[in-house]
Coordinates of C-alpha atoms and ligand atoms in Angstrom, one line a residue:
M1 CA 0.0 0.0 0.0
N2 CA 1.1 3.5 -0.8
S3 CA 1.3 5.4 2.5
E4 CA 2.3 8.7 1.0
P5 CA -0.2 11.5 1.6
K6 CA -2.4 12.4 -1.3
Q7 CA -1.4 15.7 -2.9
A8 CA -3.6 18.1 -4.8
P9 CA -2.7 18.3 -8.5
H10 CA -0.3 21.1 -9.3
K11 CA -1.5 24.2 -11.0
P12 CA 1.1 25.7 -13.3
E13 CA 1.6 28.6 -11.0
D14 CA 2.5 26.3 -8.1
E15 CA 5.2 24.4 -9.9
K16 CA 8.7 24.8 -8.6
F17 CA 10.3 28.2 -9.5
S18 CA 7.9 28.7 -12.4
G19 CA 7.9 32.5 -11.8
A20 CA 11.6 32.6 -12.5
F21 CA 11.3 30.6 -15.7
R22 CA 8.5 32.7 -16.9
D23 CA 10.3 35.9 -16.0
A24 CA 13.4 34.8 -17.9
V25 CA 11.4 34.2 -21.0
N26 CA 9.5 37.4 -20.6
R27 CA 12.7 39.4 -20.5
V28 CA 13.7 37.7 -23.8
R29 CA 10.2 38.5 -25.2
A30 CA 10.4 42.2 -24.1
E31 CA 13.6 42.6 -26.1
G32 CA 11.8 41.2 -29.2
R33 CA 14.1 38.2 -29.4
Y34 CA 11.8 35.4 -28.3
R35 CA 12.7 32.5 -30.7
I36 CA 10.2 30.8 -32.8
F37 CA 11.4 27.6 -34.4
R38 CA 10.0 26.9 -37.8
D39 CA 8.8 23.3 -38.1
I40 CA 9.9 22.3 -41.6
R41 CA 10.4 19.2 -43.7
R42 CA 12.7 19.2 -46.6
H43 CA 12.1 17.1 -49.7
R44 CA 15.1 15.2 -50.9
G45 CA 16.0 16.1 -54.4
K46 CA 13.9 19.3 -54.2
F47 CA 15.9 21.3 -51.7
P48 CA 15.8 24.3 -51.1
L49 CA 12.0 23.6 -51.4
A50 CA 10.4 22.4 -48.2
T51 CA 7.1 22.2 -46.4
W52 CA 6.4 24.4 -43.4
Y53 CA 4.1 23.0 -40.8
K54 CA 2.5 26.3 -39.8
D55 CA 0.3 24.8 -37.1
D56 CA -1.7 21.6 -36.6
L57 CA -4.0 22.4 -39.5
S58 CA -2.1 24.1 -42.2
E59 CA 1.1 23.6 -44.1
Q60 CA 2.8 25.7 -46.7
K61 CA 5.4 25.2 -49.5
I62 CA 8.4 27.3 -48.8
T63 CA 11.9 28.0 -50.2
V64 CA 14.6 27.8 -47.6
W65 CA 17.0 30.8 -47.9
C66 CA 18.8 30.4 -44.5
S67 CA 20.2 26.9 -44.4
N68 CA 23.8 26.1 -43.6
D69 CA 23.6 23.1 -45.9
Y70 CA 25.5 25.5 -48.1
M71 CA 26.1 23.2 -51.0
G72 CA 22.9 21.1 -50.8
M73 CA 25.0 18.0 -49.8
G74 CA 22.3 16.9 -47.4
Q75 CA 20.4 15.5 -50.3
N76 CA 23.3 14.3 -52.4
P77 CA 22.5 10.7 -53.5
C78 CA 26.1 9.5 -53.0
I79 CA 26.0 10.6 -49.4
V80 CA 22.5 9.3 -48.7
D81 CA 23.6 6.0 -50.1
A82 CA 26.8 5.9 -48.0
V83 CA 24.6 6.5 -44.9
K84 CA 22.1 3.8 -45.9
Q85 CA 24.8 1.3 -46.7
A86 CA 26.5 1.8 -43.3
V87 CA 23.3 1.4 -41.5
D88 CA 22.6 -1.8 -43.4
A89 CA 26.1 -3.0 -42.7
V90 CA 26.6 -2.2 -39.0
G91 CA 23.4 -0.9 -37.6
T92 CA 22.7 2.5 -36.0
G93 CA 24.6 3.7 -32.9
S94 CA 28.3 3.3 -32.3
G95 CA 27.6 1.8 -28.9
G96 CA 30.2 3.6 -26.9
T97 CA 32.7 6.4 -26.2
R98 CA 35.8 6.4 -28.4
N99 CA 37.7 4.5 -25.7
I100 CA 35.0 1.9 -24.9
S101 CA 34.1 0.2 -28.2
G102 CA 33.0 3.4 -30.0
T103 CA 36.0 3.7 -32.3
T104 CA 34.7 2.1 -35.5
H105 CA 36.5 1.7 -38.7
Y106 CA 34.4 4.5 -40.1
H107 CA 35.7 6.9 -37.5
V108 CA 39.2 5.9 -38.2
Q109 CA 38.8 6.4 -42.0
L110 CA 37.1 9.7 -41.5
E111 CA 39.8 11.1 -39.3
A112 CA 42.5 10.0 -41.8
E113 CA 40.6 11.7 -44.5
L114 CA 40.2 14.9 -42.6
A115 CA 43.9 14.9 -41.6
E116 CA 44.8 14.6 -45.3
L117 CA 42.3 17.3 -46.3
H118 CA 44.1 19.8 -44.0
A119 CA 47.6 18.4 -44.6
K120 CA 48.0 17.7 -40.9
D121 CA 49.3 14.6 -39.1
A122 CA 46.0 13.7 -37.5
A123 CA 42.4 14.7 -36.9
L124 CA 39.9 14.1 -34.1
V125 CA 36.2 13.8 -34.8
M126 CA 33.8 15.0 -32.1
T127 CA 30.0 15.2 -31.6
S128 CA 29.7 18.6 -33.2
G129 CA 31.7 21.7 -34.2
Y130 CA 30.5 23.3 -31.0
V131 CA 31.9 20.5 -28.9
A132 CA 35.1 20.5 -30.9
N133 CA 35.7 24.2 -30.1
E134 CA 34.6 23.9 -26.5
A135 CA 36.5 20.7 -25.7
T136 CA 39.7 21.7 -27.5
L137 CA 40.0 25.3 -26.3
G138 CA 38.7 24.2 -22.9
V139 CA 41.6 21.8 -22.3
M140 CA 44.4 24.0 -23.6
S141 CA 45.3 25.5 -20.3
K142 CA 45.6 22.1 -18.7
I143 CA 48.3 21.3 -21.3
L144 CA 49.9 24.8 -21.2
P145 CA 49.9 26.1 -17.6
G146 CA 49.9 29.9 -17.5
L147 CA 48.3 30.0 -21.0
I148 CA 46.9 33.3 -22.3
I149 CA 44.2 33.0 -25.0
Y150 CA 43.7 35.8 -27.5
S151 CA 40.2 35.7 -28.9
D152 CA 38.6 37.7 -31.7
E153 CA 35.6 39.6 -30.2
M154 CA 33.3 38.1 -32.9
N155 CA 34.3 34.5 -32.1
H156 CA 31.5 32.0 -32.0
A157 CA 29.7 31.1 -28.8
S158 CA 31.4 27.7 -28.7
M159 CA 34.8 29.2 -28.7
I160 CA 33.8 31.6 -26.0
S161 CA 32.5 28.8 -23.9
G162 CA 35.7 26.8 -24.4
I163 CA 37.8 29.7 -23.4
S164 CA 35.8 30.3 -20.3
R165 CA 36.0 26.6 -19.4
A166 CA 39.8 26.9 -19.7
R167 CA 39.7 29.3 -16.8
C168 CA 42.9 31.0 -18.0
E169 CA 43.9 34.5 -18.8
K170 CA 42.1 35.8 -21.9
R171 CA 42.4 38.9 -24.0
I172 CA 39.7 39.9 -26.4
F173 CA 41.0 41.7 -29.5
K174 CA 38.9 43.9 -31.8
H175 CA 37.4 42.0 -34.7
N176 CA 40.1 41.3 -37.3
D177 CA 42.2 44.1 -35.8
L178 CA 45.9 43.3 -36.1
A179 CA 47.1 46.4 -34.3
D180 CA 44.9 45.6 -31.3
L181 CA 46.0 42.0 -31.3
E182 CA 49.6 43.0 -31.4
R183 CA 49.1 45.6 -28.7
L184 CA 47.7 42.8 -26.4
L185 CA 50.5 40.4 -27.4
R186 CA 53.2 42.9 -26.7
Q187 CA 51.8 43.6 -23.2
A188 CA 52.1 40.0 -22.0
D189 CA 55.0 38.2 -20.4
P190 CA 57.1 37.0 -23.3
A191 CA 57.6 33.7 -21.5
A192 CA 53.8 32.9 -21.1
P193 CA 52.4 30.4 -23.5
K194 CA 49.9 32.0 -25.9
L195 CA 47.2 30.9 -28.3
I196 CA 45.3 33.0 -30.8
A197 CA 41.8 31.8 -31.5
F198 CA 39.9 33.1 -34.5
E199 CA 37.6 32.2 -37.4
S200 CA 38.3 32.2 -41.1
V201 CA 34.9 33.1 -42.5
Y202 CA 32.7 35.0 -39.9
S203 CA 29.3 33.9 -40.7
M204 CA 27.2 36.8 -39.5
D205 CA 29.3 39.6 -41.1
A206 CA 30.4 37.5 -44.1
D207 CA 34.0 38.7 -43.8
I208 CA 37.3 36.8 -43.7
A209 CA 40.2 37.1 -41.1
P210 CA 43.6 38.3 -42.2
I211 CA 45.0 34.8 -41.5
E212 CA 48.5 35.3 -42.8
Q213 CA 49.1 38.5 -40.8
I214 CA 47.7 36.8 -37.7
C215 CA 50.1 33.9 -38.2
D216 CA 52.9 36.4 -38.6
L217 CA 52.1 37.9 -35.2
A218 CA 51.8 34.4 -33.8
D219 CA 55.3 33.7 -35.0
K220 CA 56.6 36.9 -33.7
Y221 CA 55.2 36.4 -30.2
N222 CA 55.5 32.6 -30.2
A223 CA 51.8 31.9 -30.0
L224 CA 49.8 28.9 -31.2
T225 CA 47.1 29.5 -33.8
Y226 CA 43.6 28.0 -33.6
I227 CA 41.2 28.7 -36.5
D228 CA 37.5 27.9 -36.8
E229 CA 36.9 27.1 -40.5
V230 CA 33.3 25.9 -40.0
H231 CA 32.0 28.3 -42.6
A232 CA 34.7 27.5 -45.1
V233 CA 35.4 23.8 -45.1
G234 CA 34.1 22.1 -48.2
M235 CA 33.6 25.6 -49.8
Y236 CA 37.0 27.2 -50.2
G237 CA 40.4 25.8 -51.3
A238 CA 41.2 23.5 -54.2
Q239 CA 40.0 20.5 -52.2
G240 CA 37.6 22.2 -49.8
G241 CA 40.2 22.5 -47.1
G242 CA 39.0 26.0 -46.3
V243 CA 40.4 29.5 -46.5
C244 CA 43.7 28.2 -45.2
E245 CA 44.0 25.9 -48.1
A246 CA 42.9 28.6 -50.6
R247 CA 45.5 31.0 -49.3
G248 CA 48.3 28.4 -48.9
L249 CA 48.4 28.9 -45.1
T250 CA 47.5 25.4 -43.9
D251 CA 51.0 24.7 -42.5
R252 CA 51.0 28.0 -40.6
V253 CA 48.0 27.3 -38.5
D254 CA 48.5 24.9 -35.7
I255 CA 44.9 23.7 -35.1
I256 CA 42.2 23.8 -37.8
Q257 CA 38.7 23.2 -36.5
G258 CA 35.8 22.4 -38.8
T259 CA 32.3 20.9 -38.9
L260 CA 30.7 18.1 -40.8
A261 CA 27.3 19.7 -40.4
K262 CA 27.3 22.7 -42.8
A263 CA 28.8 22.3 -46.3
Y264 CA 29.3 18.5 -45.7
G265 CA 25.6 18.1 -44.9
M266 CA 25.9 15.7 -41.9
I267 CA 26.6 16.2 -38.2
G268 CA 29.8 16.3 -36.2
G269 CA 32.9 18.4 -35.8
Y270 CA 36.6 18.0 -35.7
I271 CA 40.1 19.4 -35.3
A272 CA 43.1 18.7 -37.4
A273 CA 46.6 19.3 -36.1
R274 CA 50.1 17.9 -35.6
E275 CA 50.3 14.5 -33.9
N276 CA 51.3 15.7 -30.4
I277 CA 48.4 18.2 -30.2
I278 CA 45.8 15.6 -31.3
D279 CA 47.2 13.1 -28.9
A280 CA 47.0 15.5 -26.0
V281 CA 43.4 16.6 -26.8
R282 CA 42.4 13.0 -27.3
S283 CA 43.9 12.1 -23.9
L284 CA 42.6 15.0 -21.9
A285 CA 39.6 16.8 -23.3
S286 CA 36.5 15.9 -21.4
G287 CA 34.0 16.8 -24.2
F288 CA 35.8 14.3 -26.4
I289 CA 36.3 11.5 -23.9
F290 CA 33.1 11.2 -22.0
T291 CA 30.5 11.0 -24.7
T292 CA 29.4 8.4 -27.2
S293 CA 31.0 8.7 -30.6
I294 CA 29.0 9.7 -33.6
P295 CA 27.1 6.9 -35.4
P296 CA 29.1 4.9 -37.9
S297 CA 26.6 5.8 -40.6
T298 CA 27.2 9.5 -39.8
A299 CA 30.9 9.0 -40.1
A300 CA 30.4 7.1 -43.4
G301 CA 28.2 9.9 -44.8
A302 CA 30.7 12.5 -43.7
L303 CA 33.6 10.6 -45.2
R304 CA 31.7 10.3 -48.5
S305 CA 30.9 14.0 -48.4
V306 CA 34.4 15.1 -47.7
R307 CA 35.7 12.9 -50.5
Y308 CA 33.0 14.2 -52.9
L309 CA 33.7 17.8 -52.3
K310 CA 37.4 17.3 -52.5
V311 CA 37.0 16.8 -56.2
A312 CA 34.1 19.1 -56.9
P313 CA 35.6 22.5 -57.7
E314 CA 32.8 23.1 -60.1
L315 CA 30.3 23.0 -57.2
R316 CA 32.4 25.5 -55.3
E317 CA 32.4 27.8 -58.4
Q318 CA 28.6 27.4 -58.7
H319 CA 28.2 28.3 -55.1
Q320 CA 30.2 31.5 -55.4
E321 CA 28.4 32.3 -58.6
R322 CA 25.0 32.0 -56.9
A323 CA 26.2 34.2 -54.0
N324 CA 27.6 36.8 -56.4
T325 CA 24.4 36.9 -58.3
L326 CA 22.3 37.5 -55.2
K327 CA 24.7 40.2 -54.1
S328 CA 24.5 42.0 -57.4
R329 CA 20.8 41.8 -57.4
F330 CA 20.7 43.3 -53.9
R331 CA 23.2 45.9 -55.0
D332 CA 21.0 46.8 -58.0
A333 CA 17.9 47.1 -55.8
G334 CA 19.8 49.4 -53.4
Y335 CA 19.4 47.2 -50.3
N336 CA 21.5 47.7 -47.2
F337 CA 23.4 44.5 -47.1
I338 CA 26.9 43.4 -46.3
D339 CA 28.7 43.1 -49.6
G340 CA 31.5 40.8 -48.5
D341 CA 33.8 38.3 -50.2
T342 CA 32.0 35.2 -49.0
H343 CA 28.9 33.1 -49.8
I344 CA 26.9 34.7 -47.0
V345 CA 24.6 37.6 -47.8
P346 CA 23.3 39.5 -44.6
L347 CA 20.5 41.9 -45.3
M348 CA 20.4 44.5 -42.5
V349 CA 17.2 45.4 -40.6
G350 CA 18.6 46.9 -37.4
D351 CA 15.7 46.2 -35.1
P352 CA 14.7 42.9 -33.5
V353 CA 11.0 43.3 -33.6
K354 CA 11.0 44.5 -37.2
C355 CA 13.4 41.7 -38.2
Q356 CA 11.0 39.1 -36.8
A357 CA 8.0 40.7 -38.3
I358 CA 9.6 40.9 -41.8
S359 CA 10.7 37.3 -41.5
D360 CA 7.1 36.3 -40.6
R361 CA 5.6 38.3 -43.5
L362 CA 8.1 36.8 -46.0
I363 CA 7.3 33.2 -45.0
E364 CA 3.5 33.7 -44.6
G365 CA 3.0 35.9 -47.6
F366 CA 5.5 34.6 -50.0
G367 CA 6.9 31.2 -48.8
I368 CA 10.3 32.8 -48.4
Y369 CA 12.1 31.4 -45.3
A370 CA 14.8 33.6 -43.9
Q371 CA 15.2 33.3 -40.2
P372 CA 15.8 36.6 -38.3
I373 CA 19.2 36.8 -36.7
N374 CA 19.0 38.8 -33.5
F375 CA 21.0 39.3 -30.3
P376 CA 23.0 37.6 -28.9
T377 CA 24.0 36.0 -32.2
V378 CA 24.7 39.6 -33.5
P379 CA 25.1 42.9 -31.6
R380 CA 21.9 44.7 -30.7
G381 CA 20.9 47.2 -33.4
T382 CA 22.4 45.1 -36.2
E383 CA 19.6 42.6 -36.5
R384 CA 19.5 41.0 -40.0
L385 CA 18.2 38.4 -42.3
R386 CA 21.0 36.2 -43.4
F387 CA 20.7 34.7 -46.9
T388 CA 22.8 31.7 -47.9
P389 CA 22.3 31.1 -51.6
S390 CA 23.5 27.6 -52.7
P391 CA 24.1 25.9 -56.0
V392 CA 20.5 24.7 -55.9
H393 CA 18.9 28.2 -55.6
T394 CA 17.8 29.0 -59.2
D395 CA 17.4 32.3 -60.9
A396 CA 13.6 31.9 -60.7
M397 CA 13.9 31.5 -56.9
M398 CA 15.9 34.7 -56.9
D399 CA 13.2 36.5 -58.9
E400 CA 10.6 35.4 -56.4
L401 CA 12.8 36.5 -53.5
M402 CA 13.4 40.0 -55.1
D403 CA 9.7 40.4 -55.8
A404 CA 8.8 39.5 -52.2
L405 CA 11.4 41.8 -50.7
A406 CA 10.3 44.7 -52.8
V407 CA 6.7 44.4 -51.4
V408 CA 7.8 43.8 -47.8
W409 CA 10.4 46.5 -47.8
A410 CA 7.8 49.0 -48.9
E411 CA 5.2 47.7 -46.4
F412 CA 7.8 48.1 -43.6
E413 CA 9.0 51.5 -44.9
M414 CA 12.5 50.2 -45.0
G415 CA 13.6 52.8 -47.5
Ligands
PLP501 C1 27.9 26.5 -36.5 C2 29.2 26.9 -35.9 C3 29.9 26.1 -35.0 C4 29.3 24.9 -34.4 O1 29.3 23.9 -35.4 P1 28.2 22.7 -35.2 O2 28.8 21.6 -36.0 O3 27.0 23.3 -35.8 O4 28.1 22.4 -33.8 C5 31.1 26.5 -34.6 N1 31.7 27.7 -35.0 C6 31.0 28.5 -35.8 C7 31.6 29.8 -36.2 C8 29.7 28.2 -36.3 O5 29.0 29.0 -37.0

């Protein structure tokens, strides 16, 4: 018999700490940055077309303009087949951490391929690009006592998280600002170990770091270099090795970090570096050690994707051509957008509420899906819609987009 006293059913207001949870969300709402996740379903072979499940009753055909599946690889038949074949061959999960039965032949092959892609001794695959940044940067101060990490102010949240986990000295330098970086390097004890962490392509501002000059400073002040090439791998360089490969700088950067989730159309992240760095991270980084490895089928799909894009320069050319076409159409139409050297086309709105409202109007009225990018992803007052045209975005889709934007920009008096 159950001897516990009967309790009255909870009302929502009575639940533990519900006021605090509600207040936290209300603060987000008040700033106009409450996030609405669009429930979508892509159609293989038809991407960027998709279905939007508006609510329980209605759905709508949409064109996705904000995916990080930059090259449409998520629907590539070769990669889909590689995943299916691996599932058929070995089943679903890996069944363990890397140390305890979770290192499959697929993982080993993928790491060898990634090491070769970046012309490094070795690579280490992790659960995601986020985890790769957090785990690697987070463990650096254990390996290098007294470490000072120099971090670009626009670095991704995952790098910031890793750096704060490292609990070491950090210096934030102004975005892509070599003079500021050098000023901070000069101030420090010359004997202290140093690491400069930055990105190649910054995905929100669509700009590229002065990698060579940062490496020059790193050499001058004896600092390690750590680059996040998440928005560049698969898309830049003769084999898709990123901006470092494109600029012939691969051997000057100590640690290259990338993702399998964006251009490669899968999931997972990695670092590539010289053998002793990889061995140390493998041996010490908590976020690598204490988690189940990615499914073998994911590793198989990623391996196929990396190999595919290695020899697909024409896809990289098409990708750039599509981005340049969209940029020139925005330019001709007089829009306020960031006209950078990359495949990312941010269209500025400058107000979080308006940014959300414009995005809502575009999808509801025109089936154009561009997610608003608000704080904290970008600084307040610089809210934007971020367009990522891919090789599968046609001229006709661009016509539709331009027509829709013309109507909506007038409605919202965007000038
Ligand atoms: C998306 C992103 C990551 C995280 O990669 P995931 O594989 O999605 O976890 C890391 N760095 C930058 C700059 C990113 O934009």
